[in-house]
Amino acid sequence: MTPPFSDFASLASLHRELEERFLQHQDALLDSDVALAAERLDGYEAALRRHLEAEEALLLPVFSRAGRIRGASPELFTGEHQRLLEFLARFRAELRALEPESAGFKRAVLRLLDAETTFKHLSHHHELREETYFFPALDSVTDEAERRELLAAFTARVAP
Ligand SMILES: [Fe+2]
Ligand SMILES: [Fe+2]
Protein backbone atom coordinates (compact mmCIF):
# COMPACT_ATOMS: atom_id res chain seq x y z
CA MET A 1 0.00 0.00 0.00
CA THR A 2 1.31 3.45 -0.89
CA PRO A 3 1.12 5.73 2.11
CA PRO A 4 -0.95 8.83 1.37
CA PHE A 5 1.31 10.98 3.54
CA SER A 6 4.62 12.45 2.41
CA ASP A 7 5.39 14.20 5.70
CA PHE A 8 4.35 14.07 9.34
CA ALA A 9 2.71 17.51 9.21
CA SER A 10 0.06 15.96 6.93
CA LEU A 11 -1.02 13.64 9.74
CA ALA A 12 -3.11 16.57 10.99
CA SER A 13 -5.78 15.40 8.53
CA LEU A 14 -6.17 12.23 10.63
CA HIS A 15 -7.06 14.44 13.60
CA ARG A 16 -9.77 16.12 11.51
CA GLU A 17 -11.15 12.67 10.56
CA LEU A 18 -11.29 11.63 14.21
CA GLU A 19 -13.08 14.87 15.13
CA GLU A 20 -15.65 14.21 12.42
CA ARG A 21 -16.30 10.70 13.76
CA PHE A 22 -16.90 12.08 17.23
CA LEU A 23 -19.33 14.68 15.83
CA GLN A 24 -21.23 11.87 14.09
CA HIS A 25 -21.64 10.18 17.47
CA GLN A 26 -22.99 13.48 18.85
CA ASP A 27 -25.36 13.84 15.86
CA ALA A 28 -26.93 10.49 16.81
CA LEU A 29 -27.16 11.58 20.45
CA LEU A 30 -29.01 14.75 19.41
CA ASP A 31 -31.40 12.55 17.44
CA SER A 32 -31.98 10.55 20.66
CA ASP A 33 -30.73 7.46 18.84
CA VAL A 34 -28.84 5.96 21.77
CA ALA A 35 -27.99 2.69 20.02
CA LEU A 36 -26.45 4.49 17.04
CA ALA A 37 -24.69 6.99 19.32
CA ALA A 38 -23.15 4.06 21.24
CA GLU A 39 -22.14 2.24 18.06
CA ARG A 40 -20.46 5.39 16.69
CA LEU A 41 -18.73 6.10 19.99
CA ASP A 42 -17.33 2.55 19.98
CA GLY A 43 -16.06 3.05 16.42
CA TYR A 44 -14.51 6.37 17.36
CA GLU A 45 -12.86 4.91 20.44
CA ALA A 46 -11.36 2.03 18.47
CA ALA A 47 -9.99 4.46 15.85
CA LEU A 48 -8.64 6.83 18.51
CA ARG A 49 -6.99 3.94 20.37
CA ARG A 50 -5.20 2.80 17.19
CA HIS A 51 -4.06 6.39 16.61
CA LEU A 52 -2.74 6.91 20.15
CA GLU A 53 -1.05 3.51 20.29
CA ALA A 54 0.62 4.04 16.91
CA GLU A 55 1.90 7.45 18.05
CA GLU A 56 3.32 5.96 21.23
CA ALA A 57 4.84 2.87 19.62
CA LEU A 58 6.22 4.38 16.40
CA LEU A 59 6.52 8.15 16.68
CA LEU A 60 7.35 9.09 20.27
CA PRO A 61 10.64 7.10 20.29
CA VAL A 62 11.78 9.07 17.21
CA PHE A 63 10.53 12.35 18.68
CA SER A 64 12.95 11.97 21.60
CA ARG A 65 15.79 12.75 19.15
CA ALA A 66 14.53 16.33 18.96
CA GLY A 67 15.51 16.86 22.61
CA ARG A 68 13.27 18.49 25.21
CA ILE A 69 10.69 20.88 23.80
CA ARG A 70 8.78 23.06 26.24
CA GLY A 71 5.08 22.21 26.27
CA ALA A 72 5.65 19.06 24.25
CA SER A 73 7.27 16.41 26.45
CA PRO A 74 6.53 12.75 25.64
CA GLU A 75 5.04 12.34 29.15
CA LEU A 76 2.61 15.16 28.46
CA PHE A 77 1.41 13.44 25.29
CA THR A 78 1.03 10.01 26.88
CA GLY A 79 -0.68 11.56 29.93
CA GLU A 80 -3.21 13.25 27.66
CA HIS A 81 -3.77 10.01 25.75
CA GLN A 82 -4.60 8.36 29.06
CA ARG A 83 -7.03 11.12 30.04
CA LEU A 84 -8.78 10.97 26.67
CA LEU A 85 -9.37 7.23 27.07
CA GLU A 86 -10.63 7.71 30.64
CA PHE A 87 -13.21 10.21 29.39
CA LEU A 88 -14.39 7.72 26.77
CA ALA A 89 -14.82 4.93 29.32
CA ARG A 90 -17.05 7.29 31.30
CA PHE A 91 -19.09 8.25 28.23
CA ARG A 92 -19.56 4.58 27.36
CA ALA A 93 -20.98 3.89 30.84
CA GLU A 94 -23.22 6.98 30.78
CA LEU A 95 -24.56 6.11 27.34
CA ARG A 96 -25.43 2.62 28.49
CA ALA A 97 -27.39 4.11 31.39
CA LEU A 98 -29.50 6.39 29.16
CA GLU A 99 -33.19 5.44 28.99
CA PRO A 100 -35.01 7.32 26.21
CA GLU A 101 -38.40 6.59 27.81
CA SER A 102 -37.48 8.01 31.22
CA ALA A 103 -38.48 11.51 32.43
CA GLY A 104 -34.88 12.59 32.99
CA PHE A 105 -33.66 11.54 29.55
CA LYS A 106 -33.11 15.01 28.06
CA ARG A 107 -31.22 16.25 31.11
CA ALA A 108 -29.07 13.13 31.09
CA VAL A 109 -28.26 13.77 27.41
CA LEU A 110 -27.37 17.39 28.23
CA ARG A 111 -25.07 16.27 31.05
CA LEU A 112 -23.33 13.88 28.72
CA LEU A 113 -22.96 16.56 26.01
CA ASP A 114 -21.47 18.96 28.60
CA ALA A 115 -18.89 16.36 29.62
CA GLU A 116 -18.19 15.68 25.94
CA THR A 117 -17.48 19.39 25.41
CA THR A 118 -14.74 19.18 28.06
CA PHE A 119 -13.40 16.13 26.22
CA LYS A 120 -13.44 17.99 22.89
CA HIS A 121 -11.45 20.86 24.42
CA LEU A 122 -8.82 18.47 25.80
CA SER A 123 -8.67 16.63 22.49
CA HIS A 124 -8.36 19.90 20.57
CA HIS A 125 -5.49 21.15 22.75
CA HIS A 126 -3.75 17.81 22.43
CA GLU A 127 -4.03 17.79 18.65
CA LEU A 128 -2.89 21.38 18.41
CA ARG A 129 0.19 20.61 20.51
CA GLU A 130 1.01 17.69 18.23
CA GLU A 131 0.48 19.71 15.07
CA THR A 132 2.58 22.61 16.41
CA TYR A 133 5.50 20.71 17.97
CA PHE A 134 5.35 16.94 17.52
CA PHE A 135 4.75 16.49 13.78
CA PRO A 136 7.11 19.30 12.63
CA ALA A 137 9.84 17.95 14.94
CA LEU A 138 9.41 14.47 13.43
CA ASP A 139 9.82 15.97 9.97
CA SER A 140 13.04 17.69 11.00
CA VAL A 141 14.72 14.69 12.73
CA THR A 142 14.05 12.15 9.95
CA ASP A 143 15.43 11.85 6.45
CA GLU A 144 13.18 11.05 3.52
CA ALA A 145 13.70 7.27 3.56
CA GLU A 146 13.00 6.94 7.28
CA ARG A 147 10.05 9.31 7.02
CA ARG A 148 8.52 7.20 4.24
CA GLU A 149 9.04 3.98 6.18
CA LEU A 150 7.60 5.36 9.43
CA LEU A 151 4.60 6.93 7.74
CA ALA A 152 3.84 3.65 5.95
CA ALA A 153 4.02 1.75 9.25
CA PHE A 154 1.88 4.37 10.97
CA THR A 155 -0.75 4.33 8.21
CA ALA A 156 -0.93 0.52 8.26
CA ARG A 157 -1.46 0.56 12.01
CA VAL A 158 -4.19 3.20 12.17
CA ALA A 159 -6.20 1.72 9.27
CA PRO A 160 -9.30 -0.18 10.46
FE1 LIG B 1 -1.73 12.00 20.41
FE1 LIG C 1 -2.45 12.56 17.26
PDB file of C-alpha atoms and ligand atoms in Angstrom:
ATOM      1  CA  MET A   1       0.000   0.000   0.000  1.00  0.00           C
ATOM      2  CA  THR A   2       1.308   3.447  -0.888  1.00  0.00           C
ATOM      3  CA  PRO A   3       1.118   5.734   2.114  1.00  0.00           C
ATOM      4  CA  PRO A   4      -0.954   8.829   1.369  1.00  0.00           C
ATOM      5  CA  PHE A   5       1.311  10.980   3.542  1.00  0.00           C
ATOM      6  CA  SER A   6       4.616  12.455   2.414  1.00  0.00           C
ATOM      7  CA  ASP A   7       5.387  14.195   5.697  1.00  0.00           C
ATOM      8  CA  PHE A   8       4.349  14.075   9.344  1.00  0.00           C
ATOM      9  CA  ALA A   9       2.707  17.507   9.215  1.00  0.00           C
ATOM     10  CA  SER A  10       0.060  15.960   6.931  1.00  0.00           C
ATOM     11  CA  LEU A  11      -1.024  13.635   9.743  1.00  0.00           C
ATOM     12  CA  ALA A  12      -3.107  16.570  10.987  1.00  0.00           C
ATOM     13  CA  SER A  13      -5.780  15.400   8.528  1.00  0.00           C
ATOM     14  CA  LEU A  14      -6.169  12.234  10.628  1.00  0.00           C
ATOM     15  CA  HIS A  15      -7.061  14.444  13.597  1.00  0.00           C
ATOM     16  CA  ARG A  16      -9.770  16.120  11.510  1.00  0.00           C
ATOM     17  CA  GLU A  17     -11.147  12.671  10.559  1.00  0.00           C
ATOM     18  CA  LEU A  18     -11.287  11.630  14.215  1.00  0.00           C
ATOM     19  CA  GLU A  19     -13.084  14.874  15.129  1.00  0.00           C
ATOM     20  CA  GLU A  20     -15.653  14.206  12.418  1.00  0.00           C
ATOM     21  CA  ARG A  21     -16.302  10.700  13.757  1.00  0.00           C
ATOM     22  CA  PHE A  22     -16.904  12.081  17.230  1.00  0.00           C
ATOM     23  CA  LEU A  23     -19.330  14.676  15.829  1.00  0.00           C
ATOM     24  CA  GLN A  24     -21.230  11.870  14.092  1.00  0.00           C
ATOM     25  CA  HIS A  25     -21.637  10.184  17.474  1.00  0.00           C
ATOM     26  CA  GLN A  26     -22.990  13.484  18.852  1.00  0.00           C
ATOM     27  CA  ASP A  27     -25.361  13.838  15.863  1.00  0.00           C
ATOM     28  CA  ALA A  28     -26.929  10.494  16.810  1.00  0.00           C
ATOM     29  CA  LEU A  29     -27.158  11.583  20.446  1.00  0.00           C
ATOM     30  CA  LEU A  30     -29.013  14.752  19.411  1.00  0.00           C
ATOM     31  CA  ASP A  31     -31.405  12.549  17.437  1.00  0.00           C
ATOM     32  CA  SER A  32     -31.981  10.549  20.662  1.00  0.00           C
ATOM     33  CA  ASP A  33     -30.727   7.458  18.838  1.00  0.00           C
ATOM     34  CA  VAL A  34     -28.844   5.956  21.767  1.00  0.00           C
ATOM     35  CA  ALA A  35     -27.990   2.687  20.024  1.00  0.00           C
ATOM     36  CA  LEU A  36     -26.448   4.487  17.039  1.00  0.00           C
ATOM     37  CA  ALA A  37     -24.686   6.987  19.322  1.00  0.00           C
ATOM     38  CA  ALA A  38     -23.154   4.064  21.243  1.00  0.00           C
ATOM     39  CA  GLU A  39     -22.136   2.245  18.059  1.00  0.00           C
ATOM     40  CA  ARG A  40     -20.460   5.393  16.690  1.00  0.00           C
ATOM     41  CA  LEU A  41     -18.730   6.095  19.994  1.00  0.00           C
ATOM     42  CA  ASP A  42     -17.331   2.550  19.981  1.00  0.00           C
ATOM     43  CA  GLY A  43     -16.064   3.050  16.421  1.00  0.00           C
ATOM     44  CA  TYR A  44     -14.510   6.373  17.357  1.00  0.00           C
ATOM     45  CA  GLU A  45     -12.859   4.915  20.442  1.00  0.00           C
ATOM     46  CA  ALA A  46     -11.364   2.030  18.472  1.00  0.00           C
ATOM     47  CA  ALA A  47      -9.987   4.456  15.851  1.00  0.00           C
ATOM     48  CA  LEU A  48      -8.638   6.830  18.512  1.00  0.00           C
ATOM     49  CA  ARG A  49      -6.993   3.936  20.370  1.00  0.00           C
ATOM     50  CA  ARG A  50      -5.198   2.804  17.190  1.00  0.00           C
ATOM     51  CA  HIS A  51      -4.056   6.393  16.612  1.00  0.00           C
ATOM     52  CA  LEU A  52      -2.742   6.911  20.149  1.00  0.00           C
ATOM     53  CA  GLU A  53      -1.048   3.508  20.291  1.00  0.00           C
ATOM     54  CA  ALA A  54       0.624   4.038  16.909  1.00  0.00           C
ATOM     55  CA  GLU A  55       1.902   7.453  18.048  1.00  0.00           C
ATOM     56  CA  GLU A  56       3.318   5.961  21.231  1.00  0.00           C
ATOM     57  CA  ALA A  57       4.840   2.875  19.615  1.00  0.00           C
ATOM     58  CA  LEU A  58       6.217   4.377  16.403  1.00  0.00           C
ATOM     59  CA  LEU A  59       6.517   8.148  16.675  1.00  0.00           C
ATOM     60  CA  LEU A  60       7.352   9.088  20.268  1.00  0.00           C
ATOM     61  CA  PRO A  61      10.635   7.104  20.286  1.00  0.00           C
ATOM     62  CA  VAL A  62      11.777   9.065  17.206  1.00  0.00           C
ATOM     63  CA  PHE A  63      10.528  12.349  18.676  1.00  0.00           C
ATOM     64  CA  SER A  64      12.947  11.973  21.596  1.00  0.00           C
ATOM     65  CA  ARG A  65      15.790  12.754  19.147  1.00  0.00           C
ATOM     66  CA  ALA A  66      14.532  16.335  18.960  1.00  0.00           C
ATOM     67  CA  GLY A  67      15.510  16.857  22.609  1.00  0.00           C
ATOM     68  CA  ARG A  68      13.273  18.491  25.207  1.00  0.00           C
ATOM     69  CA  ILE A  69      10.690  20.880  23.799  1.00  0.00           C
ATOM     70  CA  ARG A  70       8.784  23.056  26.241  1.00  0.00           C
ATOM     71  CA  GLY A  71       5.081  22.213  26.266  1.00  0.00           C
ATOM     72  CA  ALA A  72       5.651  19.056  24.247  1.00  0.00           C
ATOM     73  CA  SER A  73       7.271  16.413  26.450  1.00  0.00           C
ATOM     74  CA  PRO A  74       6.527  12.755  25.639  1.00  0.00           C
ATOM     75  CA  GLU A  75       5.044  12.339  29.152  1.00  0.00           C
ATOM     76  CA  LEU A  76       2.614  15.161  28.459  1.00  0.00           C
ATOM     77  CA  PHE A  77       1.405  13.444  25.287  1.00  0.00           C
ATOM     78  CA  THR A  78       1.031  10.006  26.880  1.00  0.00           C
ATOM     79  CA  GLY A  79      -0.684  11.559  29.934  1.00  0.00           C
ATOM     80  CA  GLU A  80      -3.209  13.251  27.664  1.00  0.00           C
ATOM     81  CA  HIS A  81      -3.765  10.006  25.746  1.00  0.00           C
ATOM     82  CA  GLN A  82      -4.600   8.356  29.060  1.00  0.00           C
ATOM     83  CA  ARG A  83      -7.025  11.118  30.038  1.00  0.00           C
ATOM     84  CA  LEU A  84      -8.778  10.967  26.666  1.00  0.00           C
ATOM     85  CA  LEU A  85      -9.371   7.233  27.067  1.00  0.00           C
ATOM     86  CA  GLU A  86     -10.629   7.710  30.639  1.00  0.00           C
ATOM     87  CA  PHE A  87     -13.214  10.207  29.389  1.00  0.00           C
ATOM     88  CA  LEU A  88     -14.386   7.717  26.770  1.00  0.00           C
ATOM     89  CA  ALA A  89     -14.822   4.929  29.316  1.00  0.00           C
ATOM     90  CA  ARG A  90     -17.048   7.286  31.304  1.00  0.00           C
ATOM     91  CA  PHE A  91     -19.086   8.251  28.229  1.00  0.00           C
ATOM     92  CA  ARG A  92     -19.558   4.581  27.360  1.00  0.00           C
ATOM     93  CA  ALA A  93     -20.976   3.888  30.836  1.00  0.00           C
ATOM     94  CA  GLU A  94     -23.218   6.981  30.781  1.00  0.00           C
ATOM     95  CA  LEU A  95     -24.560   6.109  27.341  1.00  0.00           C
ATOM     96  CA  ARG A  96     -25.433   2.617  28.492  1.00  0.00           C
ATOM     97  CA  ALA A  97     -27.390   4.108  31.395  1.00  0.00           C
ATOM     98  CA  LEU A  98     -29.501   6.389  29.155  1.00  0.00           C
ATOM     99  CA  GLU A  99     -33.189   5.440  28.989  1.00  0.00           C
ATOM    100  CA  PRO A 100     -35.009   7.324  26.212  1.00  0.00           C
ATOM    101  CA  GLU A 101     -38.402   6.594  27.810  1.00  0.00           C
ATOM    102  CA  SER A 102     -37.476   8.013  31.220  1.00  0.00           C
ATOM    103  CA  ALA A 103     -38.484  11.506  32.435  1.00  0.00           C
ATOM    104  CA  GLY A 104     -34.883  12.591  32.993  1.00  0.00           C
ATOM    105  CA  PHE A 105     -33.657  11.542  29.552  1.00  0.00           C
ATOM    106  CA  LYS A 106     -33.108  15.009  28.057  1.00  0.00           C
ATOM    107  CA  ARG A 107     -31.222  16.252  31.107  1.00  0.00           C
ATOM    108  CA  ALA A 108     -29.065  13.134  31.089  1.00  0.00           C
ATOM    109  CA  VAL A 109     -28.263  13.766  27.412  1.00  0.00           C
ATOM    110  CA  LEU A 110     -27.374  17.394  28.231  1.00  0.00           C
ATOM    111  CA  ARG A 111     -25.067  16.274  31.054  1.00  0.00           C
ATOM    112  CA  LEU A 112     -23.331  13.883  28.718  1.00  0.00           C
ATOM    113  CA  LEU A 113     -22.961  16.555  26.014  1.00  0.00           C
ATOM    114  CA  ASP A 114     -21.469  18.955  28.598  1.00  0.00           C
ATOM    115  CA  ALA A 115     -18.887  16.362  29.616  1.00  0.00           C
ATOM    116  CA  GLU A 116     -18.192  15.677  25.945  1.00  0.00           C
ATOM    117  CA  THR A 117     -17.477  19.390  25.415  1.00  0.00           C
ATOM    118  CA  THR A 118     -14.738  19.175  28.059  1.00  0.00           C
ATOM    119  CA  PHE A 119     -13.398  16.130  26.219  1.00  0.00           C
ATOM    120  CA  LYS A 120     -13.440  17.989  22.891  1.00  0.00           C
ATOM    121  CA  HIS A 121     -11.445  20.857  24.423  1.00  0.00           C
ATOM    122  CA  LEU A 122      -8.825  18.474  25.799  1.00  0.00           C
ATOM    123  CA  SER A 123      -8.666  16.627  22.492  1.00  0.00           C
ATOM    124  CA  HIS A 124      -8.364  19.896  20.570  1.00  0.00           C
ATOM    125  CA  HIS A 125      -5.486  21.146  22.751  1.00  0.00           C
ATOM    126  CA  HIS A 126      -3.752  17.808  22.430  1.00  0.00           C
ATOM    127  CA  GLU A 127      -4.032  17.791  18.647  1.00  0.00           C
ATOM    128  CA  LEU A 128      -2.887  21.382  18.410  1.00  0.00           C
ATOM    129  CA  ARG A 129       0.185  20.605  20.506  1.00  0.00           C
ATOM    130  CA  GLU A 130       1.013  17.686  18.227  1.00  0.00           C
ATOM    131  CA  GLU A 131       0.477  19.709  15.073  1.00  0.00           C
ATOM    132  CA  THR A 132       2.585  22.608  16.412  1.00  0.00           C
ATOM    133  CA  TYR A 133       5.501  20.706  17.966  1.00  0.00           C
ATOM    134  CA  PHE A 134       5.352  16.937  17.519  1.00  0.00           C
ATOM    135  CA  PHE A 135       4.754  16.491  13.782  1.00  0.00           C
ATOM    136  CA  PRO A 136       7.108  19.301  12.634  1.00  0.00           C
ATOM    137  CA  ALA A 137       9.842  17.951  14.942  1.00  0.00           C
ATOM    138  CA  LEU A 138       9.406  14.473  13.430  1.00  0.00           C
ATOM    139  CA  ASP A 139       9.822  15.974   9.971  1.00  0.00           C
ATOM    140  CA  SER A 140      13.039  17.692  11.002  1.00  0.00           C
ATOM    141  CA  VAL A 141      14.719  14.692  12.726  1.00  0.00           C
ATOM    142  CA  THR A 142      14.051  12.152   9.946  1.00  0.00           C
ATOM    143  CA  ASP A 143      15.433  11.848   6.445  1.00  0.00           C
ATOM    144  CA  GLU A 144      13.179  11.047   3.519  1.00  0.00           C
ATOM    145  CA  ALA A 145      13.696   7.273   3.556  1.00  0.00           C
ATOM    146  CA  GLU A 146      12.996   6.936   7.281  1.00  0.00           C
ATOM    147  CA  ARG A 147      10.047   9.306   7.021  1.00  0.00           C
ATOM    148  CA  ARG A 148       8.515   7.204   4.242  1.00  0.00           C
ATOM    149  CA  GLU A 149       9.040   3.976   6.179  1.00  0.00           C
ATOM    150  CA  LEU A 150       7.604   5.359   9.430  1.00  0.00           C
ATOM    151  CA  LEU A 151       4.601   6.932   7.739  1.00  0.00           C
ATOM    152  CA  ALA A 152       3.840   3.650   5.948  1.00  0.00           C
ATOM    153  CA  ALA A 153       4.016   1.747   9.248  1.00  0.00           C
ATOM    154  CA  PHE A 154       1.881   4.365  10.967  1.00  0.00           C
ATOM    155  CA  THR A 155      -0.748   4.328   8.206  1.00  0.00           C
ATOM    156  CA  ALA A 156      -0.932   0.520   8.258  1.00  0.00           C
ATOM    157  CA  ARG A 157      -1.461   0.560  12.007  1.00  0.00           C
ATOM    158  CA  VAL A 158      -4.186   3.198  12.174  1.00  0.00           C
ATOM    159  CA  ALA A 159      -6.196   1.720   9.267  1.00  0.00           C
ATOM    160  CA  PRO A 160      -9.300  -0.185  10.455  1.00  0.00           C
TER     161      PRO A 160
HETATM  162 FE    FE B   1      -1.728  12.001  20.410  1.00  0.00          FE
HETATM  163 FE    FE B   2      -2.454  12.563  17.259  1.00  0.00          FE
END
